[in-house]
Coordinates of C-alpha atoms and ligand atoms in Angstrom, one line a residue:
H5 CA 70.0 26.4 -9.4
A6 CA 70.4 23.7 -6.7
S7 CA 70.4 26.3 -3.9
S8 CA 67.3 28.0 -5.2
S9 CA 65.5 24.6 -5.3
K10 CA 66.6 23.9 -1.7
L11 CA 65.3 27.4 -0.7
L12 CA 61.9 26.6 -2.2
V13 CA 61.6 23.4 -0.3
L14 CA 62.8 25.0 3.0
L15 CA 60.3 27.9 2.6
S16 CA 57.5 25.5 1.9
L17 CA 58.3 23.3 4.9
S18 CA 58.7 26.2 7.3
A19 CA 55.2 27.4 6.5
G20 CA 53.6 24.0 6.9
S21 CA 52.6 24.4 3.3
F22 CA 51.1 21.4 1.7
V23 CA 53.1 21.3 -1.5
A24 CA 56.9 21.0 -1.3
Y25 CA 58.6 20.6 -4.6
S26 CA 61.9 21.3 -6.3
D27 CA 63.0 21.4 -9.9
S28 CA 65.4 18.4 -9.3
Q29 CA 62.4 16.1 -8.7
A30 CA 61.3 16.3 -12.3
E31 CA 64.6 14.6 -13.3
T32 CA 64.1 11.4 -11.2
S33 CA 61.7 9.3 -13.3
T34 CA 60.6 9.0 -16.8
P35 CA 56.9 9.9 -17.0
N36 CA 54.7 6.9 -17.9
L37 CA 52.1 8.0 -20.4
D38 CA 50.5 4.7 -20.5
L39 CA 47.7 3.2 -18.5
A40 CA 49.7 0.0 -18.0
Q41 CA 51.1 -0.8 -14.6
K42 CA 54.9 -0.5 -14.4
D43 CA 55.4 -2.8 -11.4
P44 CA 52.8 -5.5 -10.8
K45 CA 53.8 -5.9 -7.2
K46 CA 52.6 -2.4 -6.3
K47 CA 48.9 -1.9 -5.3
R48 CA 47.0 0.2 -7.8
I49 CA 45.2 3.2 -6.4
V50 CA 42.9 5.4 -8.4
V51 CA 41.9 8.7 -7.0
L52 CA 38.9 10.6 -8.4
G53 CA 39.0 14.4 -7.8
T54 CA 41.6 17.0 -7.0
G55 CA 39.8 19.1 -4.5
W56 CA 40.4 19.4 -0.8
A57 CA 40.0 15.7 0.0
G58 CA 41.8 14.3 -3.1
T59 CA 44.9 16.6 -2.8
S60 CA 45.2 16.2 0.9
F61 CA 45.2 12.4 0.4
L62 CA 47.9 12.6 -2.3
K63 CA 50.1 15.0 -0.3
D64 CA 51.1 12.5 2.4
L65 CA 50.7 9.3 0.6
D66 CA 53.8 7.1 0.5
I67 CA 53.9 6.3 -3.2
S68 CA 57.0 4.1 -3.1
S69 CA 54.8 1.0 -2.7
C70 CA 51.8 2.0 -4.8
D71 CA 50.9 2.9 -8.4
V72 CA 48.7 6.0 -8.2
Q73 CA 46.6 7.5 -11.0
V74 CA 44.5 10.6 -10.5
V75 CA 41.5 11.6 -12.6
S76 CA 39.8 15.0 -12.4
P77 CA 38.2 17.2 -15.0
R78 CA 40.2 20.2 -13.7
N79 CA 43.9 20.2 -13.6
Y80 CA 44.1 22.5 -10.6
F81 CA 43.3 22.6 -6.9
A82 CA 41.1 25.6 -5.9
F83 CA 41.2 27.2 -2.5
T84 CA 37.4 27.5 -2.3
P85 CA 37.1 29.6 0.9
L86 CA 38.4 32.6 -1.2
L87 CA 35.9 32.1 -4.1
P88 CA 33.6 34.8 -2.8
S89 CA 36.5 37.2 -2.9
V90 CA 37.0 36.3 -6.6
T91 CA 33.4 37.4 -7.5
C92 CA 34.2 41.0 -6.9
G93 CA 37.9 41.0 -7.9
T94 CA 39.3 41.3 -4.3
V95 CA 41.5 38.4 -5.3
E96 CA 42.1 37.1 -8.8
A97 CA 41.0 33.6 -9.8
R98 CA 44.6 32.5 -10.7
S99 CA 45.8 33.5 -7.2
I100 CA 43.7 30.8 -5.5
V101 CA 44.5 27.9 -7.8
E102 CA 47.5 25.5 -7.8
P103 CA 48.2 23.2 -10.8
V104 CA 47.7 19.6 -9.8
R105 CA 50.9 18.7 -11.6
N106 CA 52.8 20.9 -9.1
I107 CA 51.2 19.0 -6.3
V108 CA 51.7 15.5 -7.7
K109 CA 55.4 15.9 -8.5
K110 CA 57.0 13.5 -6.1
R111 CA 60.5 12.4 -5.4
N112 CA 60.1 8.7 -4.5
G113 CA 57.7 7.6 -7.2
E114 CA 55.3 8.7 -9.8
I115 CA 51.7 9.9 -9.7
R116 CA 50.0 9.9 -13.1
F117 CA 47.3 12.6 -13.6
W118 CA 44.6 12.3 -16.3
E119 CA 42.5 15.4 -17.0
A120 CA 39.2 13.7 -17.5
E121 CA 35.9 13.1 -15.9
C122 CA 35.0 9.7 -14.4
L123 CA 31.7 8.7 -15.9
K124 CA 31.1 5.4 -14.2
I125 CA 32.4 3.4 -11.3
D126 CA 32.2 -0.3 -12.0
A127 CA 32.8 -1.6 -8.5
A128 CA 32.0 -5.3 -9.4
N129 CA 35.0 -5.3 -11.9
N130 CA 37.2 -2.8 -10.0
R131 CA 37.2 -0.4 -12.9
V132 CA 36.3 3.2 -13.6
M133 CA 35.3 4.6 -17.0
C134 CA 36.6 8.0 -17.9
R135 CA 36.3 10.6 -20.7
S136 CA 38.4 13.6 -21.4
N137 CA 36.5 16.9 -21.6
I138 CA 39.2 18.7 -23.6
E139 CA 37.7 20.1 -26.8
N140 CA 39.0 19.3 -30.3
L141 CA 40.9 16.3 -29.0
V142 CA 42.6 14.2 -31.7
G143 CA 42.3 10.6 -30.8
N144 CA 40.2 8.5 -28.4
R145 CA 38.8 10.5 -25.5
E146 CA 37.5 7.6 -23.5
F147 CA 39.5 5.1 -21.4
S148 CA 39.1 2.9 -18.4
L149 CA 41.3 2.3 -15.4
E150 CA 41.6 -0.8 -13.2
Y151 CA 42.2 -0.4 -9.5
D152 CA 43.0 -2.4 -6.3
Y153 CA 41.8 0.6 -4.2
L154 CA 39.5 3.4 -5.3
V155 CA 39.4 6.7 -3.6
V156 CA 36.3 8.7 -4.5
A157 CA 36.7 12.4 -3.7
V158 CA 34.6 14.1 -6.4
G159 CA 32.9 16.6 -4.1
A160 CA 29.2 17.5 -4.6
Q161 CA 27.2 19.7 -7.0
V162 CA 24.9 22.6 -6.4
N163 CA 21.4 21.6 -5.2
T164 CA 18.6 23.5 -6.9
F165 CA 15.9 21.4 -5.1
N166 CA 14.3 21.2 -8.6
T167 CA 13.1 24.8 -8.3
P168 CA 11.9 25.9 -11.8
G169 CA 14.1 28.3 -13.6
V170 CA 17.1 28.1 -11.3
K171 CA 19.4 26.3 -13.6
E172 CA 18.6 28.7 -16.5
N173 CA 18.4 32.0 -14.7
C174 CA 20.7 31.9 -11.6
Y175 CA 24.4 32.2 -11.0
F176 CA 26.1 29.7 -8.8
L177 CA 29.1 30.0 -6.5
K178 CA 30.8 26.6 -6.5
E179 CA 33.6 26.6 -9.0
V180 CA 36.2 29.1 -10.1
E181 CA 34.4 29.7 -13.4
D182 CA 31.2 30.5 -11.4
A183 CA 33.0 33.2 -9.5
Q184 CA 34.4 34.6 -12.7
K185 CA 30.9 34.6 -14.3
I186 CA 29.4 36.5 -11.3
R187 CA 32.2 39.1 -11.5
A188 CA 31.3 39.8 -15.1
G189 CA 27.6 39.6 -14.4
V190 CA 27.8 42.3 -11.6
I191 CA 29.7 44.7 -13.9
D192 CA 27.2 44.0 -16.7
C193 CA 24.3 45.0 -14.3
F194 CA 26.0 48.4 -13.6
E195 CA 26.8 49.0 -17.3
K196 CA 23.2 48.2 -18.3
A197 CA 21.7 50.4 -15.6
V198 CA 23.6 53.5 -16.8
L199 CA 22.6 53.1 -20.5
P200 CA 20.5 56.0 -21.9
G201 CA 16.8 55.6 -22.4
L202 CA 16.0 53.5 -19.3
S203 CA 13.3 54.5 -16.8
E204 CA 14.3 54.7 -13.1
E205 CA 12.4 51.5 -12.5
E206 CA 14.4 49.7 -15.1
R207 CA 17.6 51.0 -13.7
R208 CA 16.5 49.8 -10.2
T209 CA 15.7 46.3 -11.6
N210 CA 19.1 46.0 -13.2
L211 CA 20.7 46.9 -9.9
H212 CA 18.7 44.5 -7.7
F213 CA 21.0 41.7 -6.6
V214 CA 19.3 38.7 -5.0
I215 CA 21.2 36.1 -3.0
V216 CA 19.3 32.9 -2.2
G217 CA 20.7 31.1 0.8
G218 CA 21.9 32.6 4.1
G219 CA 24.7 30.2 4.8
P220 CA 28.4 31.2 5.0
T221 CA 28.9 31.4 1.2
G222 CA 25.8 33.5 0.6
V223 CA 26.6 35.9 3.5
E224 CA 30.2 36.3 2.4
F225 CA 29.2 37.0 -1.2
A226 CA 26.6 39.6 0.0
A227 CA 29.3 41.3 2.2
E228 CA 31.8 41.3 -0.7
L229 CA 29.2 42.8 -3.1
H230 CA 28.3 45.5 -0.6
D231 CA 32.0 46.4 -0.1
F232 CA 32.6 46.4 -3.9
F233 CA 29.8 48.8 -4.4
Q234 CA 30.6 51.1 -1.4
E235 CA 34.3 51.2 -1.9
D236 CA 34.7 51.2 -5.7
L237 CA 31.6 51.2 -7.9
V238 CA 29.9 54.2 -6.1
K239 CA 32.8 56.4 -7.4
L240 CA 32.5 55.0 -11.0
Y241 CA 28.7 54.9 -11.3
P242 CA 27.6 57.9 -9.1
M243 CA 24.5 58.5 -11.2
V244 CA 22.9 55.2 -9.9
K245 CA 24.3 55.0 -6.4
D246 CA 20.9 55.4 -4.8
L247 CA 19.3 52.6 -6.9
V248 CA 21.4 49.6 -5.8
K249 CA 19.7 47.0 -3.6
I250 CA 20.9 43.7 -2.2
T251 CA 18.4 41.2 -0.9
M252 CA 19.1 38.0 0.8
V253 CA 16.4 35.2 0.9
Q254 CA 16.7 32.6 3.6
S255 CA 14.3 29.8 4.2
G256 CA 15.3 29.4 7.9
D257 CA 14.5 31.9 10.7
H258 CA 18.1 33.4 10.8
I259 CA 21.1 33.7 8.5
L260 CA 24.2 31.8 9.5
N261 CA 22.1 29.5 11.5
M262 CA 24.8 26.9 11.7
F263 CA 26.9 29.4 13.7
D264 CA 26.5 30.4 17.3
E265 CA 23.4 32.6 17.7
R266 CA 25.6 35.6 18.8
I267 CA 27.3 35.5 15.4
S268 CA 24.1 35.1 13.5
S269 CA 22.4 38.1 15.2
F270 CA 25.7 40.2 14.9
A271 CA 25.6 39.4 11.1
E272 CA 21.9 40.3 10.9
R273 CA 22.4 43.7 12.7
K274 CA 25.4 44.5 10.5
F275 CA 23.5 43.7 7.3
Q276 CA 20.6 45.9 8.5
R277 CA 23.0 48.8 9.1
D278 CA 24.5 48.2 5.6
G279 CA 21.1 48.3 4.0
I280 CA 21.2 44.7 2.9
E281 CA 17.6 43.4 3.1
V282 CA 17.3 39.9 4.8
L283 CA 14.0 38.0 4.1
T284 CA 13.9 35.1 6.5
G285 CA 11.3 32.3 6.4
C286 CA 10.9 32.6 2.6
R287 CA 11.0 29.8 0.1
V288 CA 11.8 30.5 -3.6
L289 CA 9.2 29.0 -5.9
D290 CA 10.4 30.0 -9.3
V291 CA 13.1 32.2 -10.9
S292 CA 12.4 33.7 -14.3
E293 CA 14.7 35.8 -16.5
K294 CA 13.1 39.0 -15.0
A295 CA 11.7 38.1 -11.6
I296 CA 12.0 35.8 -8.6
T297 CA 8.9 34.4 -6.9
M298 CA 8.9 33.5 -3.3
K299 CA 6.5 32.4 -0.6
N300 CA 6.6 33.7 3.0
K301 CA 6.2 30.5 5.0
A302 CA 4.5 32.1 8.1
K303 CA 2.1 34.4 6.3
G304 CA 1.5 32.0 3.3
E305 CA 1.8 35.0 0.9
T306 CA 3.5 34.7 -2.5
S307 CA 5.3 37.7 -4.0
S308 CA 7.3 38.3 -7.2
V309 CA 10.2 40.7 -7.3
P310 CA 12.1 41.9 -10.4
H311 CA 15.9 41.3 -10.3
G312 CA 19.0 42.1 -12.2
L313 CA 21.1 39.1 -11.0
V314 CA 20.3 36.1 -8.7
V315 CA 23.0 34.0 -7.0
W316 CA 21.8 30.6 -5.8
S317 CA 23.7 29.3 -2.8
T318 CA 21.6 26.9 -0.9
G319 CA 23.7 23.8 -0.4
V320 CA 24.9 20.8 -2.2
G321 CA 23.7 17.3 -3.4
P322 CA 25.4 14.2 -4.9
R323 CA 26.8 14.3 -8.4
P324 CA 25.3 12.0 -11.1
L325 CA 28.4 9.7 -10.9
V326 CA 27.9 9.2 -7.2
R327 CA 24.1 8.7 -7.6
D328 CA 24.7 6.0 -10.2
F329 CA 27.2 4.3 -7.9
M330 CA 24.8 4.4 -5.0
E331 CA 22.2 2.7 -7.1
Q332 CA 24.7 -0.1 -8.0
I333 CA 25.6 -0.8 -4.4
G334 CA 22.2 -0.7 -2.9
Q335 CA 22.3 2.8 -1.4
R336 CA 19.5 4.1 -3.6
K337 CA 17.5 5.3 -0.6
Q338 CA 20.3 7.2 1.0
R339 CA 20.5 11.0 0.6
I340 CA 24.3 10.8 0.3
L341 CA 26.9 8.1 -0.2
A342 CA 27.4 6.3 3.2
T343 CA 30.7 5.1 4.5
D344 CA 31.8 3.5 7.7
E345 CA 34.1 5.3 10.2
W346 CA 37.2 4.1 8.2
L347 CA 35.8 6.0 5.2
R348 CA 35.1 2.7 3.4
V349 CA 32.0 2.7 1.3
K350 CA 29.3 0.5 2.8
G351 CA 29.1 -2.6 0.7
C352 CA 32.5 -2.2 -1.0
E353 CA 35.7 -3.6 0.4
N354 CA 38.1 -1.6 -1.6
V355 CA 36.3 1.7 -2.3
Y356 CA 36.8 4.7 0.0
A357 CA 34.8 7.9 -0.2
L358 CA 35.7 11.3 1.4
G359 CA 34.9 14.9 1.4
D360 CA 31.6 16.4 0.3
C361 CA 30.6 13.3 -1.8
A362 CA 30.1 11.1 1.2
T363 CA 29.1 10.9 4.9
I364 CA 30.0 8.6 7.7
D365 CA 27.0 6.5 8.6
Q366 CA 27.1 6.7 12.4
R367 CA 24.2 4.2 12.7
K368 CA 26.7 1.5 11.8
I369 CA 28.4 1.8 15.2
M370 CA 25.6 0.1 17.1
E371 CA 25.5 -2.8 14.6
D372 CA 29.2 -3.2 15.0
I373 CA 29.1 -3.1 18.7
S374 CA 26.3 -5.7 18.8
A375 CA 28.5 -7.9 16.6
I376 CA 31.5 -7.6 19.0
F377 CA 29.3 -8.6 21.9
K378 CA 27.8 -11.5 20.0
A379 CA 31.2 -12.8 19.3
A380 CA 32.3 -12.5 23.0
D381 CA 29.1 -14.1 24.3
K382 CA 30.1 -17.6 23.2
D383 CA 27.4 -19.5 25.2
N384 CA 24.6 -17.2 23.9
S385 CA 23.5 -16.4 27.5
G386 CA 23.1 -12.7 27.0
T387 CA 25.6 -12.0 29.8
L388 CA 29.4 -11.7 30.1
T389 CA 31.7 -12.0 33.1
V390 CA 33.1 -8.7 34.3
K391 CA 36.5 -9.7 32.9
E392 CA 35.1 -10.5 29.5
F393 CA 33.0 -7.4 29.6
Q394 CA 36.0 -5.2 30.3
D395 CA 37.9 -6.8 27.5
V396 CA 35.1 -6.1 25.1
I397 CA 34.9 -2.5 26.3
E398 CA 38.6 -2.1 25.7
D399 CA 38.2 -3.4 22.2
I400 CA 35.2 -1.2 21.5
V401 CA 37.0 1.9 22.8
I402 CA 40.0 1.3 20.5
R403 CA 37.7 1.1 17.5
Y404 CA 35.4 3.9 18.6
P405 CA 37.1 6.6 20.6
Q406 CA 33.8 8.5 20.8
V407 CA 32.5 5.6 23.0
D408 CA 35.3 6.3 25.4
L409 CA 34.4 10.0 25.6
Y410 CA 30.8 8.9 26.3
L411 CA 31.8 6.5 29.0
K412 CA 33.9 9.2 30.6
S413 CA 31.1 11.7 30.5
K414 CA 27.8 12.0 32.3
H415 CA 26.5 8.5 31.3
L416 CA 29.3 6.7 33.1
M417 CA 26.8 6.2 35.9
D418 CA 24.6 4.0 33.7
V419 CA 27.6 1.8 33.0
T420 CA 28.8 1.6 36.6
D421 CA 25.2 0.6 37.5
L422 CA 25.6 -2.4 35.2
L423 CA 28.8 -3.6 36.9
R424 CA 27.4 -3.4 40.5
D425 CA 24.1 -4.7 42.0
P426 CA 21.8 -2.2 43.9
E427 CA 23.8 -2.8 47.1
G428 CA 27.0 -1.7 45.4
R429 CA 28.5 -5.2 45.2
E430 CA 30.4 -6.1 42.0
R431 CA 28.3 -8.4 39.9
D432 CA 29.6 -11.8 38.6
E433 CA 28.0 -11.3 35.2
V434 CA 27.0 -8.2 33.2
D435 CA 23.9 -8.0 31.1
I436 CA 24.8 -7.2 27.5
E437 CA 21.4 -5.7 26.5
G438 CA 21.6 -3.3 29.5
F439 CA 24.9 -2.0 28.4
K440 CA 23.7 -1.7 24.8
L441 CA 20.8 0.3 26.0
A442 CA 23.0 2.7 28.0
L443 CA 25.2 3.0 24.9
S444 CA 22.3 3.8 22.5
H445 CA 22.7 7.4 23.7
V446 CA 25.9 7.6 21.8
D447 CA 23.9 6.9 18.7
S448 CA 21.4 9.7 19.2
Q449 CA 24.2 12.2 20.0
M450 CA 26.1 11.5 16.7
K451 CA 25.7 14.2 14.2
S452 CA 26.7 14.0 10.5
L453 CA 29.9 16.0 9.7
P454 CA 29.5 19.3 7.9
A455 CA 30.4 19.5 4.2
T456 CA 33.5 21.7 4.7
A457 CA 37.1 21.9 3.4
Q458 CA 38.3 21.2 7.0
V459 CA 36.5 17.8 7.1
A460 CA 37.6 16.9 3.6
A461 CA 41.3 17.7 4.2
Q462 CA 41.4 15.9 7.5
Q463 CA 39.8 12.8 5.9
G464 CA 42.3 12.9 3.1
A465 CA 45.2 13.0 5.6
Y466 CA 43.7 10.3 7.7
L467 CA 43.2 7.9 4.7
S468 CA 46.7 8.4 3.4
H469 CA 48.0 7.6 6.9
C470 CA 46.0 4.3 6.9
F471 CA 47.3 3.4 3.4
N472 CA 50.9 4.1 4.5
R473 CA 50.5 1.7 7.4
M474 CA 48.7 -1.1 5.6
E475 CA 51.9 -3.0 4.9
Q476 CA 53.3 -2.5 8.4
C477 CA 50.0 -3.9 9.8
A478 CA 50.1 -6.9 7.5
E479 CA 53.7 -7.6 8.5
N480 CA 53.0 -7.2 12.3
P481 CA 49.8 -9.1 13.0
E482 CA 51.1 -10.2 16.4
G483 CA 52.8 -7.0 17.2
P484 CA 51.8 -4.1 19.5
R485 CA 48.1 -3.6 20.0
R486 CA 47.9 -0.9 17.3
F487 CA 48.9 -3.4 14.7
R488 CA 47.2 -6.4 16.1
S489 CA 43.8 -6.4 14.4
T490 CA 43.3 -7.1 10.8
G491 CA 41.4 -5.3 7.9
R492 CA 39.9 -1.9 8.7
H493 CA 40.1 -2.5 12.4
A494 CA 43.9 -2.3 12.2
F495 CA 43.3 1.5 12.2
R496 CA 41.6 3.9 14.4
P497 CA 38.3 5.2 13.0
F498 CA 38.3 8.7 11.5
Q499 CA 37.9 11.4 14.1
Y500 CA 37.2 15.0 13.1
K501 CA 38.9 17.8 15.0
H502 CA 37.0 21.1 14.7
F503 CA 39.3 24.1 14.5
G504 CA 36.6 26.7 14.2
Q505 CA 35.0 28.6 11.4
F506 CA 34.9 32.2 10.0
A507 CA 32.3 34.3 8.5
P508 CA 33.6 37.5 6.8
L509 CA 30.9 40.2 7.0
G510 CA 32.4 43.0 5.0
G511 CA 33.6 46.5 6.0
E512 CA 36.8 44.8 7.4
Q513 CA 34.8 42.9 10.0
A514 CA 34.4 39.2 10.4
A515 CA 33.0 36.7 12.9
A516 CA 34.7 33.6 14.1
E517 CA 33.6 30.6 16.1
L518 CA 36.6 29.0 17.7
P519 CA 37.0 25.7 19.6
G520 CA 36.0 25.9 23.3
D521 CA 32.8 27.9 22.5
W522 CA 34.9 31.0 21.9
V523 CA 33.3 33.6 19.7
S524 CA 35.0 36.6 18.3
M525 CA 33.6 39.4 16.1
G526 CA 34.7 42.7 14.6
H527 CA 37.7 44.3 13.0
S528 CA 40.3 42.3 14.9
T529 CA 38.7 39.1 13.8
Q530 CA 39.1 40.2 10.2
W531 CA 42.8 40.5 10.7
L532 CA 42.8 37.0 12.2
W533 CA 40.9 35.9 9.1
Y534 CA 43.6 37.5 6.9
S535 CA 46.4 35.7 8.8
V536 CA 44.7 32.3 8.8
Y537 CA 43.8 32.3 5.1
A538 CA 47.3 33.5 4.1
S539 CA 48.9 30.7 6.2
K540 CA 46.5 28.1 4.9
Q541 CA 47.4 28.7 1.2
V542 CA 48.6 25.5 -0.5
S543 CA 51.9 26.9 -1.8
W544 CA 54.2 29.9 -1.4
R545 CA 53.2 31.0 -5.0
T546 CA 49.5 31.3 -4.1
R547 CA 50.3 32.8 -0.7
V548 CA 52.3 35.6 -2.3
L549 CA 49.7 36.1 -5.0
V550 CA 46.8 36.3 -2.5
V551 CA 48.6 38.7 -0.2
S552 CA 49.6 40.9 -3.1
D553 CA 46.0 41.0 -4.3
W554 CA 44.8 42.1 -0.9
T555 CA 47.5 44.8 -0.9
R556 CA 46.6 45.9 -4.4
R557 CA 43.0 46.2 -3.4
F558 CA 43.9 48.4 -0.4
I559 CA 46.0 50.7 -2.5
F560 CA 44.2 50.9 -5.9
G561 CA 40.7 49.4 -5.2
R562 CA 39.1 46.6 -7.2
D563 CA 39.2 46.4 -10.9
S564 CA 35.8 47.0 -12.5
S565 CA 36.7 46.0 -16.1
R566 CA 34.4 43.4 -17.6
I567 CA 36.9 41.0 -19.2
Ligands
LIG15 P1 35.9 19.6 -4.0 O1 36.9 20.5 -3.4 O2 34.7 20.2 -4.6 O3 36.7 18.7 -5.1 C1 36.0 17.8 -6.0 C2 37.0 17.4 -7.0 O4 36.4 16.3 -7.8 C3 37.3 18.5 -8.0 O5 38.7 18.4 -8.4 C4 36.5 18.2 -9.2 O6 37.0 18.7 -10.4 C5 36.5 16.6 -9.2 N1 35.5 16.0 -9.9 C6 34.2 16.3 -10.0 N2 33.5 15.4 -10.8 C7 34.4 14.4 -11.1 C8 34.3 13.2 -11.8 N3 33.2 12.8 -12.4 N4 35.4 12.5 -12.0 C9 36.6 12.9 -11.4 N5 36.7 14.0 -10.7 C10 35.6 14.8 -10.5 N6 34.8 25.0 3.6 C11 35.5 25.4 4.7 O7 35.9 24.6 5.5 N7 35.7 26.8 5.0 C12 35.3 27.7 4.1 O8 35.5 28.9 4.3 C13 34.6 27.3 2.9 N8 34.2 28.3 2.1 C14 33.6 27.8 0.9 C15 33.2 28.8 0.0 C16 32.6 28.4 -1.2 C17 32.2 29.5 -2.2 C18 32.4 27.1 -1.5 C19 31.8 26.6 -2.8 C20 32.7 26.1 -0.6 C21 33.4 26.5 0.6 N9 33.7 25.5 1.6 C22 34.4 25.9 2.7 C23 33.4 24.1 1.4 C24 34.6 23.4 0.8 O9 35.0 24.0 -0.4 C25 34.1 22.0 0.5 O10 33.6 21.3 1.6 C26 35.3 21.2 -0.1 O11 35.7 21.7 -1.3 C27 35.0 19.7 -0.2 O12 36.2 19.1 -0.7 P2 36.1 17.9 -1.7 O13 37.4 17.4 -2.0 O14 35.1 16.9 -1.2 O15 35.4 18.5 -3.0

């Protein structure tokens, strides 16, 4: 028993997997089924959400000095990049989820998990109100938790842009249940279309699949659906094989427009060859049970097309919980919850927000830089000596590494000009406003981060690292430079590293945009996709399940039962 536990841990570590657990860990502490804090000296951390951001935060958090409680309405982590594969049965839903309790089992402390939804964040009283969603619960389903630090990682919800009929008549592709519903819905369409007594037109309508949104999720679903039909359903439903149609509706001029244009045109050409109709520049006005109405933006024409199934995949917006919180803290006018570069919610000292539910407000940088200059300019003259100026720059660069990149790049000239007079002699004093003006380019170059698993996971890891070092920093205020500052400035701001992105296009082909402006497309990229997604699985259990699902699909095809 002991050796099998060790083997599990070893295997997990060797794969860089993000859960490493053994049976022996369960024996170490008695589970605390109470909300009460066991050790009042420990800081209380409440984490909302068990998605990419939440689990990545928990994975590396040193819980020996904190009391952690996690709240989420789902007791599992879902590997969302494989959700489109679940819609057609290429992989099974259970293969891409990992129970949260496997992830939170820790050796050096206890993380308490409550399967419930947070209904309200009461930041003024450091409290969250929660309610269990479990049906037929005996006892009180509501409770509240108090915190010293709150980590909001609740993700986002589907954005319908208030388009009439979307909520009632469309399928979404956001959660595991959504993917399962689509799988059943697709099979239903085929079974309906082959019933006796239908006209050809009715059969065609049942087999018209419309996908709204030409982003990575919509494109991947269209590709999966096309493969499912070509590789499996065509043999099972040969009588309707010529009646199937897939249409993609995109409001922009191209599909995959956040990718390199070589990828976007490769995908458009591939879809054209596959017979997937792509309608660009079209906005959906209404979706009824039977038809979808859209407007061609260039021509101004409105048309209505009958459909069998519509999948809505046009992006995400804030959840009601986050909207309510934004109202409380004066962020009503913001599109999305804003944080500073340390992921701290603007206006709240002890609340952090990460992943899809928040965005870093880059505009804050210039305000902060102005404040640093103001503090350095003690006589209010608007100038600093070169020595003072260099100290300030050093300070700013530690806090904002992106400013360093900027200074090293093409704008360095602007800054050098400030330090020397037109004859090239070093100035005695430097004009602060001139420097701020040169720096304002940094502002305009900042883009908000994409809502992806990569960003969410990196933010979770970054925040746990900051939490782990909090005590060290408090104990070493006069220590090395990295410990010297106080509060948030004791840590480097969050910096995102982009490792590239994939777009599977069906027919064993994929496209990838990799760091260094490297683009790769075709069959070999699909194999790269298989290896990356197998290696990124959160545990050996899901890795084995996913790989065996792919193998099963290669050998036996996909299962078309409607369960
Ligand atoms: P989520 O992962 O959505 O997690 C949110 C968590 O909060 C969940 O556990 C949820 O149950 C919980 N929660 C919700 N409401 C509450 C509440 N009121 N109280 C408490 N908990 C709550 N990104 C990539 O980088 N690569 C890809 O290939 C990719 N493919 C994708 C494919 C699909 C189909 C989808 C939908 C997304 C894909 N993404 C991909 C995006 C990626 O999934 C998200 O960016 C990522 O999930 C964001 O992580 P998160 O932790 O912020 O939110």
